[in-house]
Coordinates of C-alpha atoms in Angstrom, one line a residue:
X1 CA -11.2 9.8 -20.3
X2 CA -12.6 12.8 -22.4
X3 CA -12.0 16.4 -23.2
X4 CA -14.9 18.6 -22.2
X5 CA -15.2 22.4 -21.8
X6 CA -14.4 23.3 -18.2
X7 CA -17.4 23.0 -15.9
X8 CA -17.7 24.9 -12.7
X9 CA -17.5 21.9 -10.3
X10 CA -14.1 21.9 -8.5
X11 CA -13.0 25.0 -9.8
X12 CA -11.7 26.3 -6.5
X13 CA -9.6 23.3 -5.8
X14 CA -5.8 23.7 -5.0
X15 CA -6.7 27.4 -5.2
X16 CA -6.5 28.1 -9.1
X17 CA -7.4 31.6 -10.1
X18 CA -10.1 32.5 -12.2
X19 CA -7.8 33.4 -15.0
X20 CA -6.1 29.9 -14.6
X21 CA -9.6 28.2 -14.8
X22 CA -10.4 30.0 -17.8
X23 CA -7.6 28.6 -19.8
X24 CA -7.9 25.8 -22.1
X25 CA -10.2 22.8 -22.0
X26 CA -10.5 20.4 -19.0
X27 CA -10.8 16.5 -18.9
X28 CA -13.0 14.4 -17.0
X29 CA -12.6 10.6 -15.8
X30 CA -15.4 8.7 -14.8
X31 CA -14.6 7.0 -11.8
X32 CA -16.6 4.1 -10.1
X33 CA -15.5 5.5 -6.2
X34 CA -15.6 9.4 -7.0
X35 CA -18.0 9.5 -10.2
X36 CA -16.3 12.4 -12.0
X37 CA -12.9 13.3 -11.5
X38 CA -12.2 16.8 -13.4
X39 CA -9.0 18.3 -14.6
X40 CA -9.3 21.7 -14.9
X41 CA -8.2 24.3 -17.7
X42 CA -5.5 25.8 -15.7
X43 CA -1.6 25.2 -16.0
X44 CA -1.1 22.8 -13.1
X45 CA -3.8 20.6 -13.7
X46 CA -3.3 20.5 -17.3
X47 CA 0.3 19.6 -16.6
X48 CA -0.8 16.7 -14.3
X49 CA -3.1 15.6 -17.1
X50 CA 0.0 15.5 -19.4
X51 CA 1.8 13.4 -16.7
X52 CA -1.0 11.1 -16.4
X53 CA -0.6 10.4 -20.3
X54 CA 3.6 9.7 -19.9
X55 CA 4.7 5.9 -20.2
X56 CA 5.5 5.5 -16.8
X57 CA 1.9 6.5 -15.6
X58 CA 0.3 4.5 -18.6
X59 CA 2.2 1.3 -17.2
X60 CA 0.4 1.4 -14.0
X61 CA -2.8 0.2 -16.2
X62 CA -1.2 -3.0 -16.2
X63 CA -0.5 -3.1 -12.5
X64 CA -3.0 -4.4 -10.4
X65 CA -3.7 -2.7 -7.4
X66 CA -3.9 -5.9 -5.1
X67 CA -1.8 -7.8 -6.9
X68 CA -2.9 -11.5 -6.5
X69 CA -6.1 -10.5 -4.5
X70 CA -8.0 -11.2 -7.6
X71 CA -7.5 -15.2 -6.8
X72 CA -9.3 -14.8 -3.8
X73 CA -11.8 -11.9 -4.6
X74 CA -12.2 -12.2 -8.6
X75 CA -13.4 -8.5 -8.7
X76 CA -10.5 -7.1 -7.5
X77 CA -8.8 -6.6 -10.6
X78 CA -8.8 -3.0 -10.6
X79 CA -5.4 -0.9 -11.3
X80 CA -3.0 1.2 -9.8
X81 CA -3.7 3.7 -12.5
X82 CA -7.2 3.9 -11.2
X83 CA -6.1 4.2 -7.7
X84 CA -3.8 7.1 -8.5
X85 CA -6.1 9.4 -9.9
X86 CA -8.5 8.7 -7.0
X87 CA -5.6 9.7 -4.6
X88 CA -5.0 12.7 -7.0
X89 CA -8.6 13.8 -6.5
X90 CA -8.6 13.0 -2.7
X91 CA -5.8 15.1 -2.3
X92 CA -7.4 18.1 -3.9
X93 CA -10.3 17.7 -1.4
X94 CA -7.6 17.8 1.5
X95 CA -5.8 20.7 0.0
X96 CA -9.0 22.6 -0.2
X97 CA -9.7 21.9 3.5
X98 CA -6.5 23.7 4.1
X99 CA -7.3 26.4 1.7
X100 CA -10.7 27.1 3.7
X101 CA -9.4 26.8 7.2
X102 CA -6.3 29.1 6.4
X103 CA -7.9 31.5 3.9
X104 CA -6.1 32.5 0.7
X105 CA -3.4 35.0 2.6
X106 CA -1.9 31.9 4.6
X107 CA -2.4 29.0 2.0
X108 CA 0.8 27.9 0.3
X109 CA -0.4 27.0 -3.2
X110 CA 3.0 25.8 -4.3
X111 CA 3.2 23.6 -1.4
X112 CA -0.4 22.2 -2.3
X113 CA 0.6 21.7 -5.8
X114 CA 3.8 19.5 -4.9
X115 CA 1.4 17.4 -2.5
X116 CA -1.3 16.9 -5.2
X117 CA 1.1 16.1 -7.9
X118 CA 3.0 13.7 -5.5
X119 CA -0.7 12.2 -4.9
X120 CA -0.9 11.4 -8.7
X121 CA 2.4 9.9 -9.0
X122 CA 3.0 8.3 -5.8
X123 CA 2.8 4.6 -7.0
X124 CA 4.8 5.2 -10.2
X125 CA 7.6 3.1 -8.7
X126 CA 5.6 -0.2 -8.2
X127 CA 6.8 -3.2 -10.2
X128 CA 4.7 -6.2 -11.2
X129 CA 2.6 -7.4 -8.4
X130 CA 3.8 -4.3 -6.4
X131 CA 4.8 -5.5 -2.8
X132 CA 5.3 -9.1 -3.6
X133 CA 8.1 -8.1 -6.0
X134 CA 9.4 -5.6 -3.8
X135 CA 9.9 -8.6 -1.3
X136 CA 11.6 -10.9 -4.2
X137 CA 14.0 -8.2 -5.0
X138 CA 14.8 -7.7 -1.1
X139 CA 15.3 -11.3 -0.9
X140 CA 17.7 -11.1 -4.0
X141 CA 19.4 -8.0 -2.8
X142 CA 18.5 -6.3 -5.7
X143 CA 16.8 -3.3 -7.0
X144 CA 15.2 -0.4 -4.7
X145 CA 12.3 0.3 -2.8
X146 CA 9.5 1.8 -4.9
X147 CA 9.8 4.9 -3.2
X148 CA 13.3 5.4 -4.4
X149 CA 12.3 4.0 -7.5
X150 CA 10.2 7.0 -7.9
X151 CA 12.9 9.4 -8.0
X152 CA 14.8 7.6 -11.1
X153 CA 11.3 7.9 -12.7
X154 CA 10.8 11.7 -12.1
X155 CA 14.4 12.2 -13.8
X156 CA 13.4 10.3 -16.8
X157 CA 13.2 12.8 -20.0
X158 CA 9.5 12.0 -20.7
X159 CA 8.7 12.9 -16.7
X160 CA 10.6 16.1 -17.2
X161 CA 8.9 17.3 -20.5
X162 CA 5.6 16.5 -18.7
X163 CA 6.8 19.2 -16.1
X164 CA 8.3 21.6 -18.1
X165 CA 5.8 24.5 -17.0
X166 CA 6.8 23.3 -13.5
X167 CA 10.4 22.3 -13.7
X168 CA 11.3 22.2 -9.9
X169 CA 8.2 19.7 -9.1
X170 CA 9.9 16.3 -10.1
X171 CA 12.7 16.8 -7.6
X172 CA 10.2 18.2 -5.0
X173 CA 7.9 15.3 -5.4
X174 CA 10.6 12.7 -5.2
X175 CA 11.8 14.3 -1.7
X176 CA 8.3 14.1 -0.3
X177 CA 7.9 10.7 -1.2
X178 CA 11.0 9.5 -0.1
X179 CA 10.8 11.5 3.2
X180 CA 10.1 9.1 6.4
X181 CA 7.6 11.6 8.0
X182 CA 5.6 14.4 6.8
X183 CA 7.3 17.8 7.7
X184 CA 4.3 20.2 7.3
X185 CA 0.4 19.9 6.7
X186 CA 0.9 20.0 3.0
X187 CA 3.2 16.7 3.0
X188 CA 0.4 14.9 5.6
X189 CA -1.9 15.2 2.5
X190 CA 0.3 12.4 0.9
X191 CA 1.5 10.8 3.9
X192 CA -0.2 10.3 7.5
X193 CA -2.5 8.5 9.7
X194 CA -5.5 9.7 7.3
X195 CA -3.9 10.6 4.0
X196 CA -5.4 10.6 0.4
X197 CA -3.8 7.4 -0.3
X198 CA -5.5 5.5 2.3
X199 CA -8.9 7.6 1.8
X200 CA -8.9 6.4 -1.7
X201 CA -7.6 2.8 -1.4
X202 CA -10.0 2.2 1.5
X203 CA -13.0 2.6 -0.2
X204 CA -11.8 1.7 -3.4
X205 CA -10.5 -1.9 -2.3
X206 CA -13.5 -2.6 -0.3
X207 CA -15.6 -1.8 -3.4
X208 CA -14.0 -3.8 -5.8
X209 CA -13.0 -7.0 -3.8
X210 CA -16.7 -7.1 -2.7
X211 CA -16.3 -7.2 1.2
X212 CA -19.3 -5.7 2.9
X213 CA -17.2 -4.6 5.8
X214 CA -14.6 -1.7 6.3
X215 CA -16.9 0.9 5.0
X216 CA -16.0 4.6 5.8
X217 CA -17.9 8.0 6.1
X218 CA -16.2 9.7 3.9
X219 CA -18.1 12.6 3.7
X220 CA -18.8 13.0 7.1
X221 CA -15.0 12.8 8.0
X222 CA -14.1 15.4 5.1
X223 CA -17.0 17.9 6.2
X224 CA -16.0 17.5 9.9
X225 CA -12.1 18.4 9.1
X226 CA -10.3 21.5 9.6
X227 CA -6.8 22.9 10.4
X228 CA -5.4 24.2 13.4
X229 CA -2.2 25.2 15.0
X230 CA -0.9 23.2 17.3
X231 CA 2.4 22.7 19.7
X232 CA 5.4 20.9 18.4
X233 CA 7.4 19.1 21.0
X234 CA 10.8 17.3 21.1
X235 CA 12.2 15.6 23.9
X236 CA 9.3 16.7 25.9
X237 CA 10.2 20.4 25.3
X238 CA 8.0 22.8 23.3
X239 CA 9.8 23.8 19.8
X240 CA 7.2 25.7 17.5
X241 CA 3.6 25.6 16.6
X242 CA 2.6 24.1 13.5
X243 CA -0.7 23.9 11.5
X244 CA -2.5 20.4 11.3
X245 CA -5.5 18.5 10.3
X246 CA -8.1 18.1 13.1
X247 CA -11.2 16.4 13.0
X248 CA -14.4 17.8 15.1
X249 CA -15.6 15.9 18.1
X250 CA -18.7 14.9 16.4
X251 CA -16.7 13.0 13.8
X252 CA -14.9 10.7 16.6
X253 CA -17.4 7.8 15.7
X254 CA -16.6 8.0 12.2
X255 CA -12.7 8.4 12.9
X256 CA -13.2 5.0 15.2
X257 CA -15.0 3.4 12.1
X258 CA -12.2 4.5 9.9
X259 CA -9.5 2.7 12.1
X260 CA -11.5 -0.2 12.4
X261 CA -12.4 -0.7 8.7
X262 CA -8.4 -0.3 7.9
X263 CA -7.8 -3.3 10.3
X264 CA -10.4 -5.2 8.8
X265 CA -9.1 -4.6 5.3
X266 CA -6.0 -5.8 6.3
X267 CA -7.3 -8.9 8.0
X268 CA -9.7 -9.8 5.4
X269 CA -8.1 -8.7 2.1
X270 CA -4.5 -7.8 2.3
X271 CA -3.7 -10.3 4.7
X272 CA -5.7 -13.2 3.1
X273 CA -4.0 -16.6 3.5
X274 CA -4.8 -17.5 -0.4
X275 CA -3.3 -14.1 -1.3
X276 CA -0.5 -14.3 1.0
X277 CA 0.5 -17.7 0.0
X278 CA 0.4 -16.8 -3.6
X279 CA 2.9 -14.1 -3.3
X280 CA 5.2 -16.3 -1.5
X281 CA 5.1 -18.5 -4.7
X282 CA 5.8 -15.6 -6.9
X283 CA 8.7 -14.5 -4.9
X284 CA 10.2 -17.9 -4.8
X285 CA 9.5 -18.2 -8.8
X286 CA 11.4 -14.7 -9.4
X287 CA 14.3 -16.1 -6.9
X288 CA 14.4 -19.0 -9.0
X289 CA 14.6 -17.3 -12.4
X290 CA 17.2 -14.9 -11.2
X291 CA 19.4 -17.9 -10.2
X292 CA 19.1 -19.3 -13.9
X293 CA 19.9 -15.6 -15.3
X294 CA 22.9 -15.2 -12.9
X295 CA 24.2 -18.5 -14.3
X296 CA 23.4 -17.5 -17.9
X297 CA 20.7 -20.2 -18.3
X298 CA 17.6 -18.3 -18.5
X299 CA 16.4 -20.6 -21.4
X300 CA 16.0 -23.3 -18.6
X301 CA 13.4 -20.7 -17.1
X302 CA 11.5 -20.8 -20.4
X303 CA 12.2 -17.3 -21.3
X304 CA 14.5 -15.8 -24.1
X305 CA 17.2 -13.7 -23.2
X306 CA 15.3 -10.4 -24.2
X307 CA 12.6 -11.0 -22.3
X308 CA 12.0 -8.1 -19.8
X309 CA 12.1 -10.1 -17.0
X310 CA 15.5 -11.6 -17.8
X311 CA 16.8 -8.0 -18.8
X312 CA 15.7 -6.4 -15.6
X313 CA 17.2 -9.4 -13.4
X314 CA 20.4 -9.1 -15.3
X315 CA 20.5 -5.1 -14.4
X316 CA 18.0 -4.2 -12.1
X317 CA 19.4 -0.4 -11.6
X318 CA 18.5 0.2 -15.4
X319 CA 15.1 2.2 -15.3
X320 CA 14.0 1.3 -18.9
X321 CA 14.5 -2.5 -17.6
X322 CA 12.2 -1.4 -14.9
X323 CA 9.5 0.4 -16.8
X324 CA 9.1 -2.8 -19.3
X325 CA 8.1 -4.9 -16.3
X326 CA 4.4 -5.1 -15.2
X327 CA 1.6 -7.8 -14.3
X328 CA 0.9 -8.5 -18.1
X329 CA 4.8 -9.5 -18.8
X330 CA 4.6 -12.1 -15.8
X331 CA 1.1 -13.5 -16.5
X332 CA 1.9 -13.9 -20.3
X333 CA 4.8 -15.6 -19.7
X334 CA 3.2 -18.4 -17.2
X335 CA 2.5 -20.8 -19.9
X336 CA 6.2 -20.6 -21.3
X337 CA 7.5 -20.9 -18.1
X338 CA 5.1 -24.1 -17.2
X339 CA 7.0 -25.6 -20.1
X340 CA 10.5 -24.7 -18.7
X341 CA 13.3 -27.4 -18.6
X342 CA 14.1 -26.2 -15.0
X343 CA 11.6 -28.1 -13.1
X344 CA 11.2 -25.4 -10.1
X345 CA 10.3 -22.9 -12.6
X346 CA 7.6 -25.1 -14.1
X347 CA 6.1 -26.2 -10.9
X348 CA 5.9 -22.6 -9.5
X349 CA 4.6 -21.3 -12.9
X350 CA 2.0 -23.7 -12.9
X351 CA 0.8 -23.1 -9.2
X352 CA 0.4 -19.6 -9.9
X353 CA -1.0 -20.0 -13.5
X354 CA -3.8 -22.7 -12.1
X355 CA -4.2 -21.4 -8.4
X356 CA -2.5 -24.6 -7.1
X357 CA -1.6 -23.0 -3.6
X358 CA 0.7 -24.6 -0.8
X359 CA -1.6 -25.8 2.0
X360 CA -1.7 -23.2 4.9
X361 CA -1.9 -23.6 8.4
X362 CA -2.7 -20.2 10.4
X363 CA -0.5 -21.1 13.6
X364 CA -1.6 -17.7 15.0
X365 CA -5.4 -18.9 15.1
X366 CA -4.4 -22.5 16.3
X367 CA -2.7 -21.4 19.1
X368 CA -5.4 -18.5 20.0
X369 CA -8.1 -21.0 19.7
X370 CA -6.3 -23.5 21.9
X371 CA -4.6 -21.2 24.9
X372 CA -5.6 -17.5 24.1
X373 CA -9.7 -17.2 24.1
X374 CA -10.8 -16.1 27.4
X375 CA -13.0 -18.4 29.5
X376 CA -16.2 -17.7 31.3
X377 CA -14.5 -17.2 34.8
X378 CA -11.5 -15.0 33.4
X379 CA -10.9 -11.5 34.9
X380 CA -9.0 -9.2 32.9
X381 CA -5.4 -10.3 34.0
X382 CA -6.4 -13.9 33.3
X383 CA -7.4 -13.0 29.6
X384 CA -4.2 -10.9 29.3
X385 CA -2.1 -14.4 30.4
X386 CA -3.9 -16.4 27.9
X387 CA -3.3 -14.1 25.3
X388 CA 0.5 -13.9 26.2
X389 CA 0.5 -17.6 26.4
X390 CA -0.7 -18.1 23.1
X391 CA 2.0 -15.7 21.4
X392 CA 4.6 -17.4 23.5
X393 CA 3.8 -20.6 21.6
X394 CA 3.6 -19.1 18.5
X395 CA 6.9 -17.6 18.9
X396 CA 8.2 -21.4 20.0
X397 CA 7.0 -22.6 16.9
X398 CA 8.8 -19.8 14.7
X399 CA 11.8 -20.7 16.7
X400 CA 11.4 -24.3 16.0
X401 CA 11.0 -23.8 12.3
X402 CA 14.2 -22.0 12.1
X403 CA 16.1 -24.4 14.3
X404 CA 15.2 -27.2 12.0
X405 CA 16.0 -25.2 8.9
X406 CA 12.4 -25.5 7.2
X407 CA 12.5 -22.7 5.1
X408 CA 15.7 -24.0 3.4
X409 CA 14.4 -27.3 2.6
X410 CA 13.9 -27.5 -1.1
X411 CA 13.1 -30.9 -3.7
X412 CA 14.7 -29.9 -7.0
X413 CA 14.8 -26.2 -6.2
X414 CA 11.2 -26.0 -5.0
X415 CA 10.7 -24.9 -1.4
X416 CA 8.8 -27.4 0.7
X417 CA 7.6 -24.6 3.1
X418 CA 6.8 -21.2 2.9
X419 CA 6.7 -18.9 5.9
X420 CA 4.4 -15.4 6.4
X421 CA 4.4 -13.0 9.2
X422 CA 1.6 -10.5 8.7
X423 CA 2.0 -7.4 11.2
X424 CA -0.4 -4.6 11.3
X425 CA -0.6 -1.7 13.9
X426 CA -4.2 -0.6 13.8
X427 CA -3.4 2.9 15.2
X428 CA 0.4 4.2 15.7
X429 CA 0.3 6.3 18.8
X430 CA 3.3 8.7 18.3
X431 CA 4.8 11.4 20.6
X432 CA 4.2 15.3 19.7
X433 CA 7.2 15.7 17.6
X434 CA 5.7 13.5 14.7
X435 CA 2.5 15.8 14.7
X436 CA 1.2 15.0 11.4
X437 CA 1.1 11.2 12.1
X438 CA -1.6 11.6 14.8
X439 CA -5.3 11.8 14.3
X440 CA -6.0 15.1 16.2
X441 CA -9.7 15.8 17.8
X442 CA -10.9 19.3 18.7
X443 CA -13.0 18.9 21.8
X444 CA -13.8 22.4 22.9
X445 CA -10.8 24.7 23.2
X446 CA -8.7 21.4 23.8
X447 CA -7.1 19.0 21.3
X448 CA -6.6 15.2 21.9
X449 CA -5.2 12.1 20.2
X450 CA -7.9 10.1 19.0
X451 CA -6.8 7.1 21.1
X452 CA -7.6 9.3 24.2
X453 CA -11.1 10.3 23.2
X454 CA -12.1 6.7 22.0
X455 CA -11.7 3.7 24.4
X456 CA -12.4 1.5 21.5
X457 CA -9.4 2.9 19.4
X458 CA -7.0 2.9 22.7
X459 CA -8.0 -0.8 23.3
X460 CA -6.8 -2.0 19.9
X461 CA -3.4 -4.1 20.2
X462 CA -1.2 -4.9 17.1
X463 CA -2.3 -7.5 14.8
X464 CA 0.3 -10.4 14.2
X465 CA -0.2 -13.4 12.1
X466 CA 1.9 -16.0 11.7
X467 CA 1.3 -18.8 9.1
X468 CA 3.1 -21.7 7.7
X469 CA 2.5 -23.2 4.2
X470 CA 3.4 -26.9 3.1
X471 CA 3.9 -28.1 -0.2
X472 CA 2.4 -31.5 0.1
X473 CA 0.8 -33.6 2.8
X474 CA 4.2 -35.1 4.4
X475 CA 5.1 -31.1 4.8
X476 CA 1.6 -30.3 6.3
X477 CA 2.1 -33.3 8.9
X478 CA 5.8 -32.1 9.7
X479 CA 4.4 -28.6 10.3
X480 CA 1.5 -30.2 12.7
X481 CA 3.9 -32.1 14.5
X482 CA 5.9 -29.1 15.3
X483 CA 2.7 -27.1 16.4
X484 CA 1.5 -30.1 18.7
X485 CA 5.2 -30.3 20.3
X486 CA 5.3 -26.6 20.8
X487 CA 1.6 -26.6 22.6
X488 CA 3.1 -29.3 25.0

């Protein structure tokens, strides 16, 4: 990051006035996805630059964007800080689409600034290893979801000081991030089917993981994006008209590619069996450490009473305890934990440190190969019946696992079995009351949902993976026996 004199590039972003653009210096960040990202010299973007320098944001340098994915894709070691800057930049581009479509008279700069600032800080509430840590806290019934944690962070003195020129922004940002659904076009910049978050992480995660699938035609999508006013309904009745993003019919193929690319990223990167298996081990490790902390026996975990993880597990609501946590805190403690007196902590820490994962059995793939793949003489009904039968047998395996209590079986507090369910809806079809969660296509004078314009998108079914992991050969054999029994 560097300070430079303001360039003309990007001066119109977020509707900055000429007077604002001539104030102060600007800063540039060199980014592998977007090349140069500039914070202009105006008051608003200089405030965003100040926010970027705060401790909560700089902490994201030490939180990896893809958690344990680097164990599978060694290049995927990029951070949530780089992603956050990319989302900020992408949000400005989407805000500029709104400004050009509506014109300066109808463009609400204050709402756009809320969205752009929210884009910058949207990940500030993530803990170490992000979603894996959140899953551990959910199992422990401790802490908060990262969206709720964001509000706590926005209320800290340091964040309040960074936003001193825009004192209402922290609360407005927290409201936007916590909202279940976007309520206007500016909020949809941050949360929708094709928002700034996805438009950045899809490109960034593909690049850094090295996967050759999942490329999107970003420039074409953006150049064919505009804003139109469309009717909003509730319970089948017209309520009002509202502005929303609309893609031109020429971009339907690019939008199809976007939907399929997102699905491929989930299947190949985010839901990779090795990554998910390591996440489950991490969850088990945090759970065991929490048990020892609750007993006042954290030294058995190889950790001192002042260790940040111990402090957090004692009081998960204290925001300072949370801000002291990041990936490096956990990774830097694995050697100590591997020597822990508690055998469970030691084994799980060694597995994480040395990539000693449990053996994975992909039950869904196994059943699909045996019962779900279409045969040469199948018609559509027969193919559907095969898929339904495979799904039924997968469900039966899950039932048998629960009935036999496999997931509660332990050996010296180490789980013998781990379970992973990985569901993903490639394209969420929603009613007109959730206007901003759709991808609208302008075809002549009419507007259509992307699924109506694209048979390929319309044909997509939900992706569901069900996997079981066995600690050793005996557990793997038990999983195999259950699969064989459920297949009969």
